[in-house]
CSV table of C-alpha atoms and ligand atoms in Angstrom, one decimal:
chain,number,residue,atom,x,y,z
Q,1,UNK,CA,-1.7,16.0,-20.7
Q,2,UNK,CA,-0.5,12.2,-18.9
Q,3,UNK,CA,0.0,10.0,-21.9
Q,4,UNK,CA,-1.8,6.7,-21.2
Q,5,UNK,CA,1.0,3.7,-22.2
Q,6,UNK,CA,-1.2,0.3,-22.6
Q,7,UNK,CA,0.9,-2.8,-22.3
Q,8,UNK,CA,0.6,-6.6,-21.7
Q,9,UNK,CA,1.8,-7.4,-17.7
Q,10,UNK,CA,3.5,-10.5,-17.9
Q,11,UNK,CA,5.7,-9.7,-21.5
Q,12,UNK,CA,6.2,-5.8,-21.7
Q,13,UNK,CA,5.8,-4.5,-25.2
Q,14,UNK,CA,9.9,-3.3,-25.1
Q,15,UNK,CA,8.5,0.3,-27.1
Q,16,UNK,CA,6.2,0.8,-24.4
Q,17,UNK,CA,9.3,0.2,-22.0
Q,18,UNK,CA,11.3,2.4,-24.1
Q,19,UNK,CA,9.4,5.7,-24.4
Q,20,UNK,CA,8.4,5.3,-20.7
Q,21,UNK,CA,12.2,5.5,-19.7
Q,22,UNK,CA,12.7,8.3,-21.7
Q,23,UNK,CA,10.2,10.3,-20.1
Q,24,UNK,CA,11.9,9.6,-16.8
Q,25,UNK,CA,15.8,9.8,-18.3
Q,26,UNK,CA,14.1,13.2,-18.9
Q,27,UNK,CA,12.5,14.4,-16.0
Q,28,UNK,CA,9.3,13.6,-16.2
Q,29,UNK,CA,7.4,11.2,-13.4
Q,30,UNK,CA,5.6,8.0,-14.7
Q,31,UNK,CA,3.2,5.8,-12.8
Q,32,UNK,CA,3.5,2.2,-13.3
Q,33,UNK,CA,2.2,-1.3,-12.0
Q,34,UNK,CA,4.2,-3.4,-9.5
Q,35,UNK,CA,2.9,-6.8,-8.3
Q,36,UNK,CA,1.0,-4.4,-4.8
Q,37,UNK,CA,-0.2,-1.2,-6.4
Q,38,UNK,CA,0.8,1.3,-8.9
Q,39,UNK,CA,3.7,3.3,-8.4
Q,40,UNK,CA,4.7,7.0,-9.2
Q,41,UNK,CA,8.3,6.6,-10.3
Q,42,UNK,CA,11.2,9.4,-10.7
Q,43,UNK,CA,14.5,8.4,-10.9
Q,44,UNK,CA,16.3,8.8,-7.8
Q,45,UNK,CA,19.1,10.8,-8.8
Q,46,UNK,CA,17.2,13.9,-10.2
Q,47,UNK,CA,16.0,15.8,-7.5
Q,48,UNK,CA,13.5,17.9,-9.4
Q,49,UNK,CA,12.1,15.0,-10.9
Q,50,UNK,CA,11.9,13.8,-7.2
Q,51,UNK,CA,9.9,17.0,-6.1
Q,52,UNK,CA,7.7,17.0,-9.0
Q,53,UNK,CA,6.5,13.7,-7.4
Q,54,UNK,CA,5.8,15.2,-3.7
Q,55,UNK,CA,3.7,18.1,-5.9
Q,56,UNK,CA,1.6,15.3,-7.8
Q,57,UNK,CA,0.5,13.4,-5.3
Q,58,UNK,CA,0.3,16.5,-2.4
Q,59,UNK,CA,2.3,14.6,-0.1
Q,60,UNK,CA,3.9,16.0,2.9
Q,61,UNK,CA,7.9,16.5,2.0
Q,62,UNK,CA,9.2,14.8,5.1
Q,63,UNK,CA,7.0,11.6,4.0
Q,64,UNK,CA,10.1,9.8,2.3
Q,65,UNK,CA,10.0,7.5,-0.8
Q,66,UNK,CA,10.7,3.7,-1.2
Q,67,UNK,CA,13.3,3.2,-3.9
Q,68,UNK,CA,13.0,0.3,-6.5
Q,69,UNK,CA,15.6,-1.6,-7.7
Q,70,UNK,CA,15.6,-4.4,-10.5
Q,71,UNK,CA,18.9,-6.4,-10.0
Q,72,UNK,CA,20.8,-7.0,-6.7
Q,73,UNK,CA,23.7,-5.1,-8.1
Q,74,UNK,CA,21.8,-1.5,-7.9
Q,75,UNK,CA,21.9,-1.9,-3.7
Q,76,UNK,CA,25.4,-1.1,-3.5
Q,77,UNK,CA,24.2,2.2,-5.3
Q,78,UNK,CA,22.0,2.9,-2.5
Q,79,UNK,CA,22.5,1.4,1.2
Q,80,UNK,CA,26.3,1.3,2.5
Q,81,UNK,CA,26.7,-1.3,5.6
Q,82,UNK,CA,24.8,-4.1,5.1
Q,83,UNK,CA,23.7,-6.1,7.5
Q,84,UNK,CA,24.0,-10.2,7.2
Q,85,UNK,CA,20.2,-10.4,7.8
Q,86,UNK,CA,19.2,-8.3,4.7
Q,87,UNK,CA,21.0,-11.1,2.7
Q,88,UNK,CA,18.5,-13.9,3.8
Q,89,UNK,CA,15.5,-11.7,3.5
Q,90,UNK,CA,16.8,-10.9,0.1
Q,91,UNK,CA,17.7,-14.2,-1.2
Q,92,UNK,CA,14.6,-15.3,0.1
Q,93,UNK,CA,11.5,-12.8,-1.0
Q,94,UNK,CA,13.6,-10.8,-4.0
Q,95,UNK,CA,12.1,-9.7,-6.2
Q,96,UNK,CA,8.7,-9.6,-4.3
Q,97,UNK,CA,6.5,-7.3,-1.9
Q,98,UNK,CA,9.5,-6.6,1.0
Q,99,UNK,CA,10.8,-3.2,1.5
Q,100,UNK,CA,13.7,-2.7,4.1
Q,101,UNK,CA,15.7,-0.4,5.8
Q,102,UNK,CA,18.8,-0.1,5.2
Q,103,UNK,CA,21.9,2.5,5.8
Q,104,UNK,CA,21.3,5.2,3.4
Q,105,UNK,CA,24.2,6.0,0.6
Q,106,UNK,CA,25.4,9.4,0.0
Q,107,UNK,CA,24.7,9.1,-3.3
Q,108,UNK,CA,20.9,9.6,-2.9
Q,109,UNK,CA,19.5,12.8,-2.8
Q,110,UNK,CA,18.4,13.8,0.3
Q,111,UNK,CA,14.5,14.7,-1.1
Q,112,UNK,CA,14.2,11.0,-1.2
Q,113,UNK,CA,14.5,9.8,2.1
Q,114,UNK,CA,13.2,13.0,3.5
Q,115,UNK,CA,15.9,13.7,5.1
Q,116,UNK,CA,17.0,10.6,7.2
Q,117,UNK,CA,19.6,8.8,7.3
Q,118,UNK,CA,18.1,5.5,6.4
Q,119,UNK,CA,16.5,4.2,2.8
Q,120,UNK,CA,14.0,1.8,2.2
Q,121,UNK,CA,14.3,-0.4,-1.1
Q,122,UNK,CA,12.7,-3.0,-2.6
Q,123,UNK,CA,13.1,-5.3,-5.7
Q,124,UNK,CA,8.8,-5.6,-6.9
Q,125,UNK,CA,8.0,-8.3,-8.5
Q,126,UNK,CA,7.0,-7.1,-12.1
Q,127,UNK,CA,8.0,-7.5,-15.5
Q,128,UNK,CA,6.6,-3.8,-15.9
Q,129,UNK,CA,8.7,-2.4,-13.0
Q,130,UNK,CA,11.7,-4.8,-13.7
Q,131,UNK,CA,11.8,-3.7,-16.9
Q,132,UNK,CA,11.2,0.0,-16.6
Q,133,UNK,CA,14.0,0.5,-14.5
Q,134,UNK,CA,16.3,-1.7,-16.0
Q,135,UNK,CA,15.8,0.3,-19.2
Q,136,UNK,CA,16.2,3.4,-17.5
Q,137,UNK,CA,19.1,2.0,-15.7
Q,138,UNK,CA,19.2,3.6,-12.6
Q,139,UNK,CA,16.9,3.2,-9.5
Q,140,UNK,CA,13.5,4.4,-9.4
Q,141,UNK,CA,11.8,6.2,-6.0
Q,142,UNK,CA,8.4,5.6,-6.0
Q,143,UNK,CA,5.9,6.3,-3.8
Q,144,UNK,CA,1.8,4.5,-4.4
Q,145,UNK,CA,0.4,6.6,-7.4
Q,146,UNK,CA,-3.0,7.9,-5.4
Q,147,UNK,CA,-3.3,11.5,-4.3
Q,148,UNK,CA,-2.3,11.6,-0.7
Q,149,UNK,CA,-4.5,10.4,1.8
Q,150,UNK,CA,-6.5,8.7,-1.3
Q,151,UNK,CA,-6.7,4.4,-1.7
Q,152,UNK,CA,-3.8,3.0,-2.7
Q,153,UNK,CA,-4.2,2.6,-6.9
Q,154,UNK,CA,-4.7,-1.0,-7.7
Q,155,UNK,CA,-5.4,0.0,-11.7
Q,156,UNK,CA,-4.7,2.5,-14.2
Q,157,UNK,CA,-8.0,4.0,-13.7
Q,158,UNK,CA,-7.4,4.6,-9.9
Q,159,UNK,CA,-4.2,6.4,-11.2
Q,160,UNK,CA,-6.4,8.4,-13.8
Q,161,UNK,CA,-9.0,9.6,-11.4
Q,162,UNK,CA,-6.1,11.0,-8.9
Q,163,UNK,CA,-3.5,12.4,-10.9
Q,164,UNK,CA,-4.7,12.4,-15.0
Q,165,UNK,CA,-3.3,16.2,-16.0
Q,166,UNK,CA,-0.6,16.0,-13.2
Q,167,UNK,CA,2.2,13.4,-14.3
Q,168,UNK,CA,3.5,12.7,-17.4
Q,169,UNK,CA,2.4,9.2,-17.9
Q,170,UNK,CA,1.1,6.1,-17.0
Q,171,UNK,CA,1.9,2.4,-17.9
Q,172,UNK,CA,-1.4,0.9,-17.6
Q,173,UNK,CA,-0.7,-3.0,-17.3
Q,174,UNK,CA,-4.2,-4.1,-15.9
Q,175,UNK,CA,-5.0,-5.0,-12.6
Q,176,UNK,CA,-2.0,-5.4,-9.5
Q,177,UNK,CA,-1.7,-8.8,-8.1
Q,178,UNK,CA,-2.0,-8.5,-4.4
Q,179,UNK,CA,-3.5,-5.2,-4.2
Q,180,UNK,CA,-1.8,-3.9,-0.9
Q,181,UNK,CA,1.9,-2.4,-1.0
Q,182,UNK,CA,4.9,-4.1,0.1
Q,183,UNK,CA,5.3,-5.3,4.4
Q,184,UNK,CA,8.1,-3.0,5.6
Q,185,UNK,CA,10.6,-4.1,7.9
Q,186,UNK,CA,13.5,-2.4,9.7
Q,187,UNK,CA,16.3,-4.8,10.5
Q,188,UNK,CA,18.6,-2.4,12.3
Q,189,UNK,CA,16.7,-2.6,14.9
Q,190,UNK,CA,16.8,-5.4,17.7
Q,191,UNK,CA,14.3,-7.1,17.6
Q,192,UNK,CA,13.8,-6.2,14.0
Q,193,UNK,CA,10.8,-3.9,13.6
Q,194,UNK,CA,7.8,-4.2,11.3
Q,195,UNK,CA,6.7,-0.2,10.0
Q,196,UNK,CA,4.3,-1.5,7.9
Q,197,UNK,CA,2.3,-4.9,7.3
Q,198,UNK,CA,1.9,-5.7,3.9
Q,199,UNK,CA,1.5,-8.3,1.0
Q,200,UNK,CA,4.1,-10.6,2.3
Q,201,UNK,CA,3.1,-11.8,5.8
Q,202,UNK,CA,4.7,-11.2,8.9
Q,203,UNK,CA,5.2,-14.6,10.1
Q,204,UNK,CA,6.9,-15.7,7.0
Q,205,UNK,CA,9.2,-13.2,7.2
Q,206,UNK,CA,10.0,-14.3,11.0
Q,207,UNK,CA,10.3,-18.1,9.7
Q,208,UNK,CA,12.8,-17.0,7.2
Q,209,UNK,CA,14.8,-14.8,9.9
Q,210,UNK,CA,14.5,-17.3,12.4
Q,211,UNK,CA,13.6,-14.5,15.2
Q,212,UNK,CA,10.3,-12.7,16.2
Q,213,UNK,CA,9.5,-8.8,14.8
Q,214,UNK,CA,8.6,-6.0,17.3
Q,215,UNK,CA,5.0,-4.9,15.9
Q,216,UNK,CA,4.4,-1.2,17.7
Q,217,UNK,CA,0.8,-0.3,17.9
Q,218,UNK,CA,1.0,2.0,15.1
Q,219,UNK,CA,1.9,-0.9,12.9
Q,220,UNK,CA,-1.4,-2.6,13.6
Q,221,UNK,CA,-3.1,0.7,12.7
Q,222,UNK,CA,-3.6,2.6,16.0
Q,223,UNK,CA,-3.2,6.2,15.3
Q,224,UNK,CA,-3.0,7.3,19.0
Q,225,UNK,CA,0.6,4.9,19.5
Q,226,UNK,CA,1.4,6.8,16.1
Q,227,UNK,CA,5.5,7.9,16.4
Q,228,UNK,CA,7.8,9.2,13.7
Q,229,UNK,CA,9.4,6.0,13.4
Q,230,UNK,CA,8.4,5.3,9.6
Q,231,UNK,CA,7.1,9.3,8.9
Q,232,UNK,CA,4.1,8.2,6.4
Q,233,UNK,CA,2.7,6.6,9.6
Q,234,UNK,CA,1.5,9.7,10.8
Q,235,UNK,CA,0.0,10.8,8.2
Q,236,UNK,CA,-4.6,9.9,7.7
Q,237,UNK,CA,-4.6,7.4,5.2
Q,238,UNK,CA,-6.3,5.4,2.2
Q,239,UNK,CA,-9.5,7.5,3.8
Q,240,UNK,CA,-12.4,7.1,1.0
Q,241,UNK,CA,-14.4,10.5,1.7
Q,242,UNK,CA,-17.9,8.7,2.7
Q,243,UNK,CA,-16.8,8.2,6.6
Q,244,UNK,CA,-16.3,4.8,7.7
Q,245,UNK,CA,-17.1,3.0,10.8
Q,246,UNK,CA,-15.2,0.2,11.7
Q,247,UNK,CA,-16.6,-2.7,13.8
Q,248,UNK,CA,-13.7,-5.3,14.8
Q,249,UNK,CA,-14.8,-8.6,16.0
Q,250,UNK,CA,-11.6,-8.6,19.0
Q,251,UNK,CA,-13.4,-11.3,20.4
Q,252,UNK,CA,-13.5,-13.4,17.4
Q,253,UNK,CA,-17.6,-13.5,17.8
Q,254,UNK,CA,-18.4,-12.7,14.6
Q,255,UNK,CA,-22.3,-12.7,15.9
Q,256,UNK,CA,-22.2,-9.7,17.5
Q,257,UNK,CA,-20.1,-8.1,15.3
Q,258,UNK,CA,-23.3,-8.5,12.9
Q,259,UNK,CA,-25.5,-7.9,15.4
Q,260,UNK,CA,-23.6,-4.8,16.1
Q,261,UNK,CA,-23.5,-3.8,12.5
Q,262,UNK,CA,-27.1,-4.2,12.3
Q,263,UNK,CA,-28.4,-1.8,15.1
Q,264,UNK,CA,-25.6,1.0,13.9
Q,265,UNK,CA,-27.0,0.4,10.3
Q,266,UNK,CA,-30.8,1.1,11.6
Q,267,UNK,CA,-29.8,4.0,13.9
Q,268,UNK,CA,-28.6,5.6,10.7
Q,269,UNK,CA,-31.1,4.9,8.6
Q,270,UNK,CA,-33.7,6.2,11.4
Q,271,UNK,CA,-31.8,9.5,10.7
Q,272,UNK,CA,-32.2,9.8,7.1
Q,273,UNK,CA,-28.4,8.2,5.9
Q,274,UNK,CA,-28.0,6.5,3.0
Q,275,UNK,CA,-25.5,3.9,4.3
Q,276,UNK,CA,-23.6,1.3,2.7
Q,277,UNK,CA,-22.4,-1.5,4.6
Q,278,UNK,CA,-18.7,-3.8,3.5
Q,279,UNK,CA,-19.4,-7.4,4.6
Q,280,UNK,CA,-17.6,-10.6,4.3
Q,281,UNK,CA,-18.7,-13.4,2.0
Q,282,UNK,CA,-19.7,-15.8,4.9
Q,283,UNK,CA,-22.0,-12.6,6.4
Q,284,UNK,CA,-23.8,-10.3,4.0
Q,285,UNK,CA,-26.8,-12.1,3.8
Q,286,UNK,CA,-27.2,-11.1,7.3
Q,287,UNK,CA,-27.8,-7.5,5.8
Q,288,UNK,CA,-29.9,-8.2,3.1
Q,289,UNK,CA,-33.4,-7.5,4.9
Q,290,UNK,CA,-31.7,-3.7,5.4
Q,291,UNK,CA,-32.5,-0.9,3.0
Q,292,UNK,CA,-28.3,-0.5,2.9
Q,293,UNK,CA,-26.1,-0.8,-0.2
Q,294,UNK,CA,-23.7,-3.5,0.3
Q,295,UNK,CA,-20.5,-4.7,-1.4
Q,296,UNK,CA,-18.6,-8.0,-0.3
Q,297,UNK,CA,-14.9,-7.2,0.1
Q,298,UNK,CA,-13.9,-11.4,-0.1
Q,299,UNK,CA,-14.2,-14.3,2.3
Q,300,UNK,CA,-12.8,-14.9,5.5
Q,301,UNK,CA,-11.7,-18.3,4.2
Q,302,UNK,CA,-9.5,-16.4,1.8
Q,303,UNK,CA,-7.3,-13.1,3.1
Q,304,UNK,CA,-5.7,-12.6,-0.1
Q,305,UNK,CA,-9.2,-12.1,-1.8
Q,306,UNK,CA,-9.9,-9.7,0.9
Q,307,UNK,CA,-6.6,-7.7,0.3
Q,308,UNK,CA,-6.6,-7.5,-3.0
Q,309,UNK,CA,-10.1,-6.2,-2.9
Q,310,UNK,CA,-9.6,-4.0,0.1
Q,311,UNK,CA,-8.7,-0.7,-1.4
Q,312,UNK,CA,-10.7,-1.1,-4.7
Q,313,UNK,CA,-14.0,-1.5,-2.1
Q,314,UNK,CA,-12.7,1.7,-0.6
Q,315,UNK,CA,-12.8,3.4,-4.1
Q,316,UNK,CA,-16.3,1.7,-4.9
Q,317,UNK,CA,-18.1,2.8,-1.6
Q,318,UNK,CA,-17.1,6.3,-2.6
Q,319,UNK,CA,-18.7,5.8,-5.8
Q,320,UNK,CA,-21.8,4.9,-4.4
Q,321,UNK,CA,-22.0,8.0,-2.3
Q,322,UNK,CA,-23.4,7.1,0.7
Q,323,UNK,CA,-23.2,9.3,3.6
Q,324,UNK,CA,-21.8,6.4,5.8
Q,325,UNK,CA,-19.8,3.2,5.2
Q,326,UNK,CA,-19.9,0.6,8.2
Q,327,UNK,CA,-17.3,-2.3,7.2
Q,328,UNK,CA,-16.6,-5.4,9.0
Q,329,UNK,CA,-13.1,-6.1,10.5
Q,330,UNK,CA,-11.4,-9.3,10.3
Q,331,UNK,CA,-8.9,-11.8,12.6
Q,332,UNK,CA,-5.2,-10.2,12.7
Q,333,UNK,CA,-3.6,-13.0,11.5
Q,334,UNK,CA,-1.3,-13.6,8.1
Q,335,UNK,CA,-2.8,-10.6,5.8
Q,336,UNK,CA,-5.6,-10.0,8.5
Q,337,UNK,CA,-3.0,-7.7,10.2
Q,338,UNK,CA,-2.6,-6.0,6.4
Q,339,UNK,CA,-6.0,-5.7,6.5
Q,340,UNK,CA,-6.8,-4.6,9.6
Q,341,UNK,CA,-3.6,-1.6,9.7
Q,342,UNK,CA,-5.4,-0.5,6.3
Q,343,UNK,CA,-9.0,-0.5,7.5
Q,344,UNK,CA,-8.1,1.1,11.2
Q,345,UNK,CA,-6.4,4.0,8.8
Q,346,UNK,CA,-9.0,4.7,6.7
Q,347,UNK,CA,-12.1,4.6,9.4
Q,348,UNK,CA,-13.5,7.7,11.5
Q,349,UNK,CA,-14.5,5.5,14.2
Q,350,UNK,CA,-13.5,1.7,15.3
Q,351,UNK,CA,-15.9,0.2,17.4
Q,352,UNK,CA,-14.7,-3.0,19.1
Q,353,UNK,CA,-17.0,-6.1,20.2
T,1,LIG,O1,4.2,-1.7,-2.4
T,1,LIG,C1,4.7,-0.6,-2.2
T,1,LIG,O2,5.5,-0.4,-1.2
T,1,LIG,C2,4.3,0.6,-3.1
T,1,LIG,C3,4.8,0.3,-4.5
T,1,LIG,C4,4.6,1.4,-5.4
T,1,LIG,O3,6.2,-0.1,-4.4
T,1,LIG,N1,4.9,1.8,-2.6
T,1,LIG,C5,4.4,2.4,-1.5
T,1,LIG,O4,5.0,3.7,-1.3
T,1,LIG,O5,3.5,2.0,-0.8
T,1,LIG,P1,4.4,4.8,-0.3
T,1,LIG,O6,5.3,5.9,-0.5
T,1,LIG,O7,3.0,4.9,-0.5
T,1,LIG,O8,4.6,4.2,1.1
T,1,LIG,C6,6.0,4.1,1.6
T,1,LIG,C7,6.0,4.1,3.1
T,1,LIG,C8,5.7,5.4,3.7
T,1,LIG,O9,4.8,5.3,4.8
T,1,LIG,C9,7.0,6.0,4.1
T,1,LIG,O10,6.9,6.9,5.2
T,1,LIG,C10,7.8,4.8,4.4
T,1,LIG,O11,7.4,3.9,3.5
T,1,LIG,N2,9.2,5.0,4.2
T,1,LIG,C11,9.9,5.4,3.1
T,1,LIG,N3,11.2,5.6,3.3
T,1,LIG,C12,11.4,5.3,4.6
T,1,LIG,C13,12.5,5.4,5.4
T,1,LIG,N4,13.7,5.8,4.9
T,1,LIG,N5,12.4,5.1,6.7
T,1,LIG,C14,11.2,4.8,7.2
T,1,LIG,N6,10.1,4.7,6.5
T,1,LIG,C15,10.2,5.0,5.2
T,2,LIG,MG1,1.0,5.3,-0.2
């Protein structure tokens, strides 16, 4: 049995707050929003609370967990050594989608971080989260409430279809606000290096820092640069089960990228597929003649449409179950490189033109 908690996002019903911190004071693990995607919270101190979260979601143990902190005072509970460039990050995008790096403190169990030295934390931006951990007053790990290898959970229901029957509860606040999870960054590194891209873009990060971030292939989604540097990174990801086919426009000439899409979409047809094609705003009516499903992931014109809709497409096209999904890619620029790590991740096959 998960017990469904229903609450208003913006002013928490404080009961609702309440019995969901008792659960985890307790124990027990607890999905709730943040401002990216829903998380799967244990508090960080009870390591069989901790592992109960691995077994949930089927996730590999040396995949570590980001922990979530509501006040600036909780850091000192978990990263020792702070360096003076996590201070202008902080006061800059805290509380909000950022998640760094920092020297790990003894205090946390070593289930959390999977063993290494290092922790990644983050302040979300949610009166949900905020609140939930203050009332349970101590910080929360929490990896993205989907079953591994599943789209990221962008509302209760995603949560309900992966793990109903295998946590405790879930806080079910509506829909997340950006829809992709937090841009991680690791600043002991020189150049500091980006692990993943997320809701906050990278090149307001580097205008904040006033230097440039190292972004390794892997970070842009290229599973054969793919090194243990950040160890979820190695792991297939946000896959839907239809197979995807991704067709990224490298050249910017988002004609033949349709054009492309086309032919692939009447070669599969030709063989009997039911296929289902992901288009931009600006381009589906370029598929409409085609006997394909389609669903519009945003417009061009609007990245933040795009990922916020990105993994709740994912979810739909398995819904629709077609035996192929071709989606379009987009420019890797601002929350096009979001995007693009996500969709690279999740496709079979990238096809570049
Ligand atoms: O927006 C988010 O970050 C969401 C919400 C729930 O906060 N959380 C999230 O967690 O996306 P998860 O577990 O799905 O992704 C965390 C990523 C993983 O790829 C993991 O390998 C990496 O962060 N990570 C965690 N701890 C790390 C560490 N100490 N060093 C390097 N990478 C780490
Ligand atoms: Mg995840």
């Amino acid at each position: 049995m998960t017990l469904i908690l229903k609450t208003n996002p913006t002013s928490p019903d404080p009961d609702i707050l309440r019995c969901a911190a008792e659960i985890l004071r307790r124990g027990g693990i607890v999905a709730f929003p943040t401002e990216t995607v829903y998380g799967l919270g244990a508090v960080i101190y009870n390591e069989d609370a901790v592992r109960k979260v691995y077994v949930a979601k089927m996730r590999p143990p040396d995949n570590p967990l980001i922990v979530h902190i509501s006040r600036e005072s909780m850091l000192e509970e978990v990263a020792i050594n702070m360096p003076e460039k996590a201070y202008k990050l902080i006061n800059k995008f805290w509380p909000g989608p950022l998640t760094l790096i920092l020297p790990r403190s003894p205090n946390i169990p070593k289930i959390v971080t999977g063993g290494l030295d290092v922790v990644a934390v983050r302040m979300p931006a949610h009166p949900v989260a905020l609140g939930l951990i203050d009332e349970v007053g101590s910080p929360i790990a929490a990896p993205s409430a989907n079953l591994a290898g599943r789209p990221s959970p962008t509302t209760a229901e995603h949560v309900i279809r992966d793990l109903y029957g295998r946590i405790d509860a879930i806080i079910d606040a509506g829909e997340t606000l950006y829809g992709v999870e937090s841009t991680i960054l690791n600043i002991l590194t020189d150049p500091p290096t980006l692990l993943r891209p997320g809701a906050y873009p990278v090149e307001e990060i580097e205008r904040v820092l006033g230097e440039s971030i190292y972004i390794p292939p892997f970070a842009r989604g290229f599973a054969e640069a793919e090194r243990a540097l950040a160890p979820g990174m190695k792991y297939r990801h946000y896959a839907p089960e239809t197979p995807l086919l991704l067709v990224e426009p490298r050249s910017g000439d988002l004609e033949a990228m349709v054009s492309t899409i086309r032919s692939l979409a009447i070669k599969h047809l030709g063989v009997g597929e039911k296929v289902c094609i992901v288009a931009s705003a600006e381009t589906v009516d370029r598929y409409r003649d085609l006997p394909v499903e389609l669903l519009v992931i945003g417009s061009r014109r609007n990245m933040f449409e795009v990922a916020k809709n990105l993994f709740k497409t994912l979810r739909r096209l398995d819904d629709l179950n077609c035996t192929i999904g071709i989606v379009e890619g987009f420019e890797e620029r601002g929350l096009g490189l979001t995007v693009m790590n996500r969709l690279r991740k999740a496709s079979k096959t990238k096809i570049p033109v």
